Coordinates of C-alpha atoms in Angstrom, one line a residue:
X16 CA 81.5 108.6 115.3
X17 CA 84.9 107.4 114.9
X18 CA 85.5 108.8 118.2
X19 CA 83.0 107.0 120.0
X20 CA 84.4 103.8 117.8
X21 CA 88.0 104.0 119.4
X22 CA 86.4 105.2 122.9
X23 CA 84.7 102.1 122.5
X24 CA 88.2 99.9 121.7
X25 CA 90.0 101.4 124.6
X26 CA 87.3 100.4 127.1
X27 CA 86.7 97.0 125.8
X28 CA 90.3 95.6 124.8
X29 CA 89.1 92.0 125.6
X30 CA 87.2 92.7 122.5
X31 CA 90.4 92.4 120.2
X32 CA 88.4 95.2 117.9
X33 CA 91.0 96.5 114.9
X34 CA 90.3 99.7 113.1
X35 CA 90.8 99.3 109.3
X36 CA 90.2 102.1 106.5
X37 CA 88.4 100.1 103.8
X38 CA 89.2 101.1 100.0
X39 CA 86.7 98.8 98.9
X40 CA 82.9 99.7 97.6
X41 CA 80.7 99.1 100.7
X42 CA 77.3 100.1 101.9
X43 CA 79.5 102.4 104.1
X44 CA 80.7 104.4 101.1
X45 CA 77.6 104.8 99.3
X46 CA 76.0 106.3 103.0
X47 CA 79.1 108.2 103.3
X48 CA 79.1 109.8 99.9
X49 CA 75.2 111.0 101.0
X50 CA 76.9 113.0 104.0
X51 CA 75.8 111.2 106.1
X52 CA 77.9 109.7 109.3
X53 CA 78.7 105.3 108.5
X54 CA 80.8 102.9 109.4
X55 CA 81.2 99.0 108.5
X56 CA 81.2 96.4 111.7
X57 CA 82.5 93.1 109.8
X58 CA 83.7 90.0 111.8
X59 CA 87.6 89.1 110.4
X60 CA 88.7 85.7 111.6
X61 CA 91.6 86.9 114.6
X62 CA 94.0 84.3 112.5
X63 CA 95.8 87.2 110.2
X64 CA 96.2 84.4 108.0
X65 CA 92.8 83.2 107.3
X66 CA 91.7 83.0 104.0
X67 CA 88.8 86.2 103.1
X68 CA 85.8 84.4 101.7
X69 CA 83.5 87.4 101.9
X70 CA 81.6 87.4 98.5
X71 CA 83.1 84.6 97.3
X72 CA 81.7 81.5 96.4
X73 CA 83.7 79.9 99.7
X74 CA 81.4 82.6 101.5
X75 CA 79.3 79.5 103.5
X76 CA 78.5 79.1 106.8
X77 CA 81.1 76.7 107.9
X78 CA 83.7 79.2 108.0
X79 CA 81.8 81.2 110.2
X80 CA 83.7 81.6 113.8
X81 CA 81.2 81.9 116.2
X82 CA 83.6 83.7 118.9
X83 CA 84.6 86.2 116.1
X84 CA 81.1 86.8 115.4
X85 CA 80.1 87.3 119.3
X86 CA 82.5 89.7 119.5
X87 CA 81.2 92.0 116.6
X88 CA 78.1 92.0 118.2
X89 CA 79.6 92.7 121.6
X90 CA 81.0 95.9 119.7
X91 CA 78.0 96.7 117.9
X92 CA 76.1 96.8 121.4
X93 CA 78.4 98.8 123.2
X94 CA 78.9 101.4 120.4
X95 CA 75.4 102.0 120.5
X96 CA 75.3 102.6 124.4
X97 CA 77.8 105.0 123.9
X98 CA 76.2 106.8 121.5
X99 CA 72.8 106.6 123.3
X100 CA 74.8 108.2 126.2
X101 CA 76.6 111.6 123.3
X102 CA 73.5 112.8 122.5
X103 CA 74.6 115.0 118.6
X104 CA 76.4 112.6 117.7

């Protein structure tokens, strides 16, 4: 899966997609410690500096970047092509 993840990165540079090892509790983990294959798509501002408001009070809409968020889903989409065309994975 991770594979198909970076595959996906070097085709689709324009996406500005980073690959980050979490070492924080996620949904992720908790599939991941059931064996079974996970990963987390999140939408981190492209400003290194930007304040993190996930789970945070400050988590509201207006800092929602609309172009960042685009761009997750962009992802998301083309991951799943891929996968769609590696059947086993």
């Amino acid at each position: 899966l991770l594979a198909i993840c970076s595959n996906v990165m070097r085709i689709y540079p324009e996406l500005g997609i980073r690959s980050n090892v979490g070492r924080g509790y996620t949904n992720t983990a908790a599939l991941a410690k059931m064996g079974l294959k996970a990963i987390t798509i999140d939408a981190k501002s492209k400003d290194p500096s930007a304040e993190i408001h996930w789970h945070r009070l400050t988590d509201t809409q207006d800092k929602l970047e609309r172009d960042t968020i685009d761009r997750a889903n962009q992802f998301a989409v083309r991951l799943l092509e891929e996968i769609d065309n590696n059947p086993g994975v």
